[in-house]
Short mmCIF file of C-alpha atoms in Angstrom, two decimals:
data_model
loop_
_atom_site.label_atom_id
_atom_site.label_comp_id
_atom_site.label_asym_id
_atom_site.label_seq_id
_atom_site.Cartn_x
_atom_site.Cartn_y
_atom_site.Cartn_z
CA UNK A 1 -0.37 -0.08 -0.14
CA UNK A 2 1.04 3.73 -0.08
CA UNK A 3 2.61 4.88 2.79
CA UNK A 4 0.13 7.54 3.12
CA UNK A 5 -3.12 5.05 2.81
CA UNK A 6 -0.94 3.29 5.74
CA UNK A 7 -0.38 6.41 8.10
CA UNK A 8 -3.78 7.17 7.37
CA UNK A 9 -4.75 4.04 8.72
CA UNK A 10 -2.53 4.15 11.71
CA UNK A 11 -4.45 7.19 12.40
CA UNK A 12 -7.70 6.59 11.93
CA UNK A 13 -6.81 3.07 14.06
CA UNK A 14 -5.67 5.23 17.33
CA UNK A 15 -8.53 8.02 17.24
CA UNK A 16 -10.78 4.35 16.71
CA UNK A 17 -9.99 2.50 19.71
CA UNK A 18 -9.07 6.22 21.48
CA UNK A 19 -12.52 5.91 22.29
CA UNK A 20 -12.74 3.16 24.31
CA UNK A 21 -14.55 1.07 23.49
CA UNK A 22 -12.47 -1.43 22.02
CA UNK A 23 -11.06 -3.09 25.47
CA UNK A 24 -7.11 -1.48 24.11
CA UNK A 25 -4.69 0.28 26.98
CA UNK A 26 -2.89 3.43 26.39
CA UNK A 27 0.06 2.33 26.07
CA UNK A 28 -0.58 0.61 22.92
CA UNK A 29 -2.56 3.80 21.23
CA UNK A 30 0.71 5.32 22.56
CA UNK A 31 3.41 3.44 20.95
CA UNK A 32 1.17 3.47 16.69
CA UNK A 33 1.44 7.17 17.80
CA UNK A 34 5.06 7.49 18.22
CA UNK A 35 5.92 5.47 15.28
CA UNK A 36 3.37 7.69 13.34
CA UNK A 37 5.46 10.48 15.00
CA UNK A 38 8.71 8.98 13.81
CA UNK A 39 7.94 7.38 10.57
CA UNK A 40 8.07 4.16 10.70
CA UNK A 41 5.65 2.83 8.60
CA UNK A 42 4.51 -1.27 8.08
CA UNK A 43 5.15 -2.39 4.74
CA UNK A 44 1.28 -3.19 4.12
CA UNK A 45 -0.13 -5.51 0.79
CA UNK A 46 -2.17 -3.94 -1.32
CA UNK A 47 -5.02 -6.53 -1.65
CA UNK A 48 -6.70 -8.58 1.09
CA UNK A 49 -9.21 -7.14 2.95
CA UNK A 50 -12.37 -6.16 1.62
CA UNK A 51 -13.58 -4.90 4.95
CA UNK A 52 -16.80 -7.70 5.13
CA UNK A 53 -15.47 -8.18 8.30
CA UNK A 54 -13.00 -5.31 9.19
CA UNK A 55 -9.70 -4.81 7.85
CA UNK A 56 -8.10 -7.41 9.51
CA UNK A 57 -5.72 -8.44 7.10
CA UNK A 58 -4.05 -5.07 6.71
CA UNK A 59 -4.57 -4.27 10.54
CA UNK A 60 -2.81 -7.08 11.77
CA UNK A 61 0.46 -5.52 10.45
CA UNK A 62 -0.65 -2.37 12.49
CA UNK A 63 -0.63 -5.11 15.82
CA UNK A 64 2.40 -6.90 14.52
CA UNK A 65 4.70 -3.73 14.51
CA UNK A 66 3.87 -2.57 17.98
CA UNK A 67 4.61 -6.16 19.12
CA UNK A 68 8.09 -6.39 17.08
CA UNK A 69 7.30 -8.91 14.51
CA UNK A 70 10.47 -9.77 13.02
CA UNK A 71 8.45 -10.92 9.88
CA UNK A 72 7.10 -7.22 9.25
CA UNK A 73 8.74 -4.71 7.07
CA UNK A 74 8.89 -1.20 7.66
CA UNK A 75 10.38 1.72 5.74
CA UNK A 76 11.81 3.45 8.29
CA UNK A 77 13.74 6.98 7.25
CA UNK A 78 16.51 5.25 6.54
CA UNK A 79 15.70 1.96 4.46
CA UNK A 80 13.40 -1.27 4.99
CA UNK A 81 13.87 -2.97 8.39
CA UNK A 82 12.47 -5.56 9.74
CA UNK A 83 9.89 -4.33 12.72
CA UNK A 84 12.40 -5.22 15.99
CA UNK A 85 15.15 -3.77 14.32
CA UNK A 86 12.71 -0.23 13.94
CA UNK A 87 11.80 0.06 16.95
CA UNK A 88 15.20 -0.93 19.03
CA UNK A 89 16.96 1.68 16.68
CA UNK A 90 13.93 4.36 17.70
CA UNK A 91 13.94 3.24 21.57
CA UNK A 92 10.73 2.25 21.11
CA UNK A 93 9.71 -0.66 23.40
CA UNK A 94 7.54 -3.32 21.80
CA UNK A 95 4.49 -4.31 23.10
CA UNK A 96 2.86 -7.61 24.93
CA UNK A 97 -1.20 -7.58 23.60
CA UNK A 98 -3.12 -7.84 26.37
CA UNK A 99 -6.42 -10.26 26.07
CA UNK A 100 -8.29 -8.62 23.04
CA UNK A 101 -6.05 -6.08 22.11
CA UNK A 102 -4.56 -8.26 19.29
CA UNK A 103 -8.57 -8.46 18.15
CA UNK A 104 -8.80 -4.85 19.09
CA UNK A 105 -6.54 -3.73 16.72
CA UNK A 106 -7.24 -5.88 14.02
CA UNK A 107 -11.70 -5.57 13.30
CA UNK A 108 -12.12 -2.56 11.73
CA UNK A 109 -12.88 -0.12 8.97
CA UNK A 110 -9.68 1.69 9.50
CA UNK A 111 -8.13 1.02 6.48
CA UNK A 112 -10.83 1.46 4.39
CA UNK A 113 -12.04 4.40 5.83
CA UNK A 114 -8.33 6.35 5.67
CA UNK A 115 -8.43 5.36 2.12
CA UNK A 116 -11.86 7.19 1.19
CA UNK A 117 -10.77 9.90 3.43
CA UNK A 118 -7.73 10.71 1.02
CA UNK A 119 -9.89 10.07 -2.16
CA UNK A 120 -12.74 12.32 -1.15
CA UNK A 121 -10.14 14.83 -0.22
CA UNK A 122 -8.95 14.84 -3.75
CA UNK A 123 -12.08 14.48 -5.65
CA UNK A 124 -13.66 17.33 -4.08
CA UNK A 125 -11.01 19.28 -5.27
CA UNK A 126 -11.67 17.65 -9.01
CA UNK A 127 -14.74 18.82 -8.79
CA UNK A 128 -13.92 22.26 -7.77
CA UNK A 129 -11.58 22.13 -10.93
CA UNK A 130 -14.66 21.27 -12.88
CA UNK A 131 -16.12 24.38 -12.39
CA UNK A 132 -13.06 26.24 -13.44
CA UNK A 133 -12.64 24.77 -16.43
CA UNK A 134 -15.88 25.22 -17.60
CA UNK A 135 -15.59 28.53 -16.75
CA UNK A 136 -12.79 28.61 -18.66
CA UNK A 137 -14.30 26.81 -21.48
CA UNK A 138 -17.10 29.47 -21.65
CA UNK A 139 -14.89 32.11 -22.34
CA UNK A 140 -13.17 30.15 -25.31
CA UNK A 141 -16.02 29.66 -26.92
CA UNK A 142 -17.66 32.21 -25.86
CA UNK A 143 -20.38 31.32 -24.17
CA UNK A 144 -23.20 32.80 -22.87
CA UNK A 145 -23.50 33.78 -19.03
CA UNK A 146 -26.90 33.63 -18.79
CA UNK A 147 -25.97 29.64 -18.55
CA UNK A 148 -25.33 30.36 -15.34
CA UNK A 149 -27.71 32.53 -14.36
CA UNK A 150 -29.30 32.26 -10.40
CA UNK A 151 -32.94 32.95 -11.34
CA UNK A 152 -32.20 29.44 -13.27
CA UNK A 153 -31.41 27.82 -10.15
CA UNK A 154 -33.92 29.66 -7.56
CA UNK A 155 -36.73 27.44 -9.96
CA UNK A 156 -35.06 24.56 -9.45
CA UNK A 157 -33.44 24.71 -6.25
CA UNK A 158 -31.28 21.25 -5.71
CA UNK A 159 -28.17 22.56 -3.83
CA UNK A 160 -25.76 21.42 -5.88
CA UNK A 161 -26.72 22.94 -8.71
CA UNK A 162 -27.54 26.05 -7.18
CA UNK A 163 -23.47 25.47 -6.01
CA UNK A 164 -21.86 25.07 -9.32
CA UNK A 165 -23.99 27.53 -11.00
CA UNK A 166 -22.98 30.28 -8.09
CA UNK A 167 -19.16 29.09 -8.38
CA UNK A 168 -19.44 28.81 -12.49
CA UNK A 169 -20.47 32.82 -12.39
CA UNK A 170 -18.47 34.51 -9.76
CA UNK A 171 -14.99 32.48 -11.66
CA UNK A 172 -16.22 34.41 -14.63
CA UNK A 173 -16.20 37.36 -12.79
CA UNK A 174 -15.08 40.49 -14.77
CA UNK A 175 -15.15 38.16 -18.06
CA UNK A 176 -14.85 40.42 -21.37
CA UNK A 177 -14.94 37.16 -23.61
CA UNK A 178 -18.43 35.39 -22.06
CA UNK A 179 -21.63 36.60 -23.69
CA UNK A 180 -24.15 38.81 -21.41
CA UNK A 181 -21.02 40.56 -18.96
CA UNK A 182 -19.34 43.47 -18.57
CA UNK A 183 -18.50 44.72 -21.99
CA UNK A 184 -19.99 42.05 -23.65
CA UNK A 185 -23.44 42.31 -23.31
CA UNK A 186 -26.11 39.30 -24.53
CA UNK A 187 -27.16 40.13 -28.20
CA UNK A 188 -28.26 36.47 -29.24
CA UNK A 189 -29.25 37.73 -32.78
CA UNK A 190 -26.73 39.78 -34.05
CA UNK A 191 -23.67 37.87 -32.37
CA UNK A 192 -23.68 35.58 -35.24
CA UNK A 193 -22.82 32.99 -32.75
CA UNK A 194 -25.57 29.54 -31.60
CA UNK A 195 -28.75 31.27 -29.69
CA UNK A 196 -28.21 28.75 -27.35
CA UNK A 197 -24.79 27.00 -25.92
CA UNK A 198 -24.22 23.18 -26.22
CA UNK A 199 -25.19 21.12 -23.73
CA UNK A 200 -21.85 20.62 -21.86
CA UNK A 201 -21.82 24.48 -21.19
CA UNK A 202 -25.31 25.42 -21.17
CA UNK A 203 -26.28 22.47 -19.29
CA UNK A 204 -23.11 22.31 -16.64
CA UNK A 205 -24.53 23.73 -13.52
CA UNK A 206 -27.30 20.69 -13.78
CA UNK A 207 -24.36 18.31 -14.64
CA UNK A 208 -22.43 19.12 -12.31
CA UNK A 209 -25.02 19.70 -9.32
CA UNK A 210 -26.19 16.23 -8.79
CA UNK A 211 -22.23 15.13 -8.57
CA UNK A 212 -21.80 17.62 -5.79
CA UNK A 213 -24.49 16.34 -3.70
CA UNK A 214 -22.86 12.96 -3.73
CA UNK A 215 -19.78 13.73 -3.02
CA UNK A 216 -21.37 15.57 -0.14
CA UNK A 217 -22.84 13.10 0.82
CA UNK A 218 -20.34 10.45 1.09
CA UNK A 219 -18.22 12.85 2.60
CA UNK A 220 -20.86 12.85 5.40
CA UNK A 221 -20.53 8.82 5.69
CA UNK A 222 -16.42 8.63 5.71
CA UNK A 223 -16.84 11.61 8.53
CA UNK A 224 -19.13 9.60 11.15
CA UNK A 225 -17.27 6.04 9.95
CA UNK A 226 -13.39 7.86 11.33
CA UNK A 227 -15.28 8.70 14.62
CA UNK A 228 -16.74 5.77 15.09
CA UNK A 229 -15.86 2.30 16.34
CA UNK A 230 -16.06 -1.01 14.32
CA UNK A 231 -14.58 -3.85 15.88
CA UNK A 232 -16.11 -6.32 18.10
CA UNK A 233 -16.80 -7.36 20.75
CA UNK A 234 -17.37 -4.06 21.85
CA UNK A 235 -17.73 -2.62 25.84
CA UNK A 236 -19.77 -0.15 27.42
CA UNK A 237 -18.05 0.65 30.58
CA UNK A 238 -20.60 2.62 32.33
CA UNK A 239 -22.68 0.16 32.12
CA UNK A 240 -20.37 -2.96 32.46
CA UNK A 241 -22.32 -4.53 29.29
CA UNK A 242 -20.12 -6.61 26.33
CA UNK A 243 -21.91 -6.32 23.06
CA UNK A 244 -21.73 -8.72 20.37
CA UNK A 245 -22.77 -6.54 16.82
CA UNK A 246 -20.89 -6.09 13.52
CA UNK A 247 -19.43 -2.63 13.32
CA UNK A 248 -17.22 -3.82 11.32
CA UNK A 249 -19.04 -4.08 8.48
CA UNK A 250 -17.91 -1.91 5.70
CA UNK A 251 -21.00 -1.22 3.30
CA UNK A 252 -21.23 2.95 4.60
CA UNK A 253 -17.74 3.16 3.59
CA UNK A 254 -18.77 1.13 0.10
CA UNK A 255 -21.43 2.83 -0.25
CA UNK A 256 -19.59 6.37 -0.15
CA UNK A 257 -17.01 5.20 -2.46
CA UNK A 258 -19.61 4.25 -5.27
CA UNK A 259 -21.28 7.86 -5.14
CA UNK A 260 -17.61 9.22 -5.04
CA UNK A 261 -16.62 6.79 -7.81
CA UNK A 262 -19.58 7.27 -10.21
CA UNK A 263 -19.66 11.12 -9.78
CA UNK A 264 -16.24 11.50 -10.74
CA UNK A 265 -17.16 9.77 -13.83
CA UNK A 266 -20.07 12.07 -14.66
CA UNK A 267 -17.40 14.82 -14.16
CA UNK A 268 -14.97 13.55 -16.89
CA UNK A 269 -17.85 12.59 -19.24
CA UNK A 270 -18.51 16.40 -19.20
CA UNK A 271 -14.98 17.83 -19.20
CA UNK A 272 -14.17 15.14 -22.30
CA UNK A 273 -17.64 17.11 -23.72
CA UNK A 274 -16.05 20.63 -23.27
CA UNK A 275 -13.11 19.11 -24.73
CA UNK A 276 -14.06 17.80 -27.56
CA UNK A 277 -15.91 21.07 -28.74
CA UNK A 278 -13.15 23.24 -27.95
CA UNK A 279 -11.12 21.04 -30.27
CA UNK A 280 -13.21 20.63 -32.93
CA UNK A 281 -13.22 23.14 -35.85
CA UNK A 282 -17.27 22.58 -36.64
CA UNK A 283 -17.95 23.27 -32.69
CA UNK A 284 -15.61 25.62 -31.62
CA UNK A 285 -16.68 29.39 -32.93
CA UNK A 286 -13.90 29.82 -35.42
CA UNK A 287 -10.90 29.03 -33.32
CA UNK A 288 -8.77 27.23 -35.46
CA UNK A 289 -8.94 23.22 -35.62
CA UNK A 290 -7.19 21.32 -32.65
CA UNK A 291 -6.35 24.39 -31.83
CA UNK A 292 -3.01 24.49 -33.80
CA UNK A 293 -1.10 28.10 -34.24
CA UNK A 294 0.60 27.65 -36.96
CA UNK A 295 -0.57 25.77 -40.34
CA UNK A 296 -3.67 23.61 -38.90
CA UNK A 297 -3.60 20.98 -42.16
CA UNK A 298 -0.03 20.38 -41.19
CA UNK A 299 -0.57 20.78 -37.08
CA UNK A 300 -2.42 18.83 -35.23
CA UNK A 301 -1.54 20.23 -31.65
CA UNK A 302 -3.56 19.29 -29.53
CA UNK A 303 -5.93 16.16 -31.28
CA UNK A 304 -3.34 13.92 -29.11
CA UNK A 305 -5.04 15.57 -25.64
CA UNK A 306 -8.26 15.02 -27.68
CA UNK A 307 -7.26 10.95 -28.07
CA UNK A 308 -5.66 11.18 -24.38
CA UNK A 309 -8.72 12.56 -23.00
CA UNK A 310 -10.87 9.60 -24.89
CA UNK A 311 -8.89 6.82 -23.97
CA UNK A 312 -9.14 8.18 -20.14
CA UNK A 313 -12.91 8.36 -20.51
CA UNK A 314 -12.68 4.90 -21.26
CA UNK A 315 -10.82 3.39 -17.87
CA UNK A 316 -13.22 5.61 -16.30
CA UNK A 317 -16.14 4.72 -17.16
CA UNK A 318 -15.06 1.09 -16.85
CA UNK A 319 -13.73 1.78 -13.23
CA UNK A 320 -17.04 3.55 -11.99
CA UNK A 321 -18.59 0.33 -12.45
CA UNK A 322 -19.97 -1.12 -9.09
CA UNK A 323 -17.69 -2.99 -6.97
CA UNK A 324 -20.74 -3.49 -3.86
CA UNK A 325 -22.54 -6.21 -6.29
CA UNK A 326 -19.10 -8.56 -6.55
CA UNK A 327 -18.53 -8.62 -3.21
CA UNK A 328 -19.83 -12.00 -1.63
#
């Protein structure tokens, strides 16, 4: 696994068991934090968990490193060594796990939640970038700012659509290229341009909006998971009760990631359509074919980008297929 995934796993697991429902001692948690502070990261196989019964396999490496298991390799600032040697070299005493502590470390959704949080952090940036790129494409194609007028969203007030339209209009503030802002007042009949822009720009708030809503819901699901107790059995100390449940089942994370994956595919599909329109001389309002600055019959400039976009879109559509339906 990438080291940031593993660091996230260690941090999330420490936060989870610090809630006091897992019968894991404070010294064990402090040992994991000490490893993080010294950048001692166990090397964990990329595959080995579907989180149907918790992330047992990857989390076993976290439990193993604090015990100084010599069979576990550790990435240190100076290279790869065994867990035992890493602890000795940095003066960290190995832990002898008490009753339930091993299971308390291993049984939970820390890896799934950690990776999901990283994915969503990047997905939110991509969603915002798609709105910036939509504004830039609108300028390049001399599109109408009316596509993003607040009235259109007010009478169909989906939160995501309202947000996307508002953001794009904000990014266009002061533009001298789009029609309907600044010096370029809207005069559709006299402009010689399309009376209505094509869907890739005109309906972009309506297209991006549902993706923003799905990403927000996914964000809420992952936030709850990051701050929950997800192992089994669970201990209700004030009431002196032991509970046997299924908080290790990571269906909430799966649900969040299904939404995130589809949202990114939908955003990618829109950007592909915008890119195609920008490059195609039949659609780009007088720009040169393939945006060639020199002789267009000899230079294909952005055609490679067009081919790359088609390739990326095919792969993106493939990986957007649901995963939950394949897990038994």
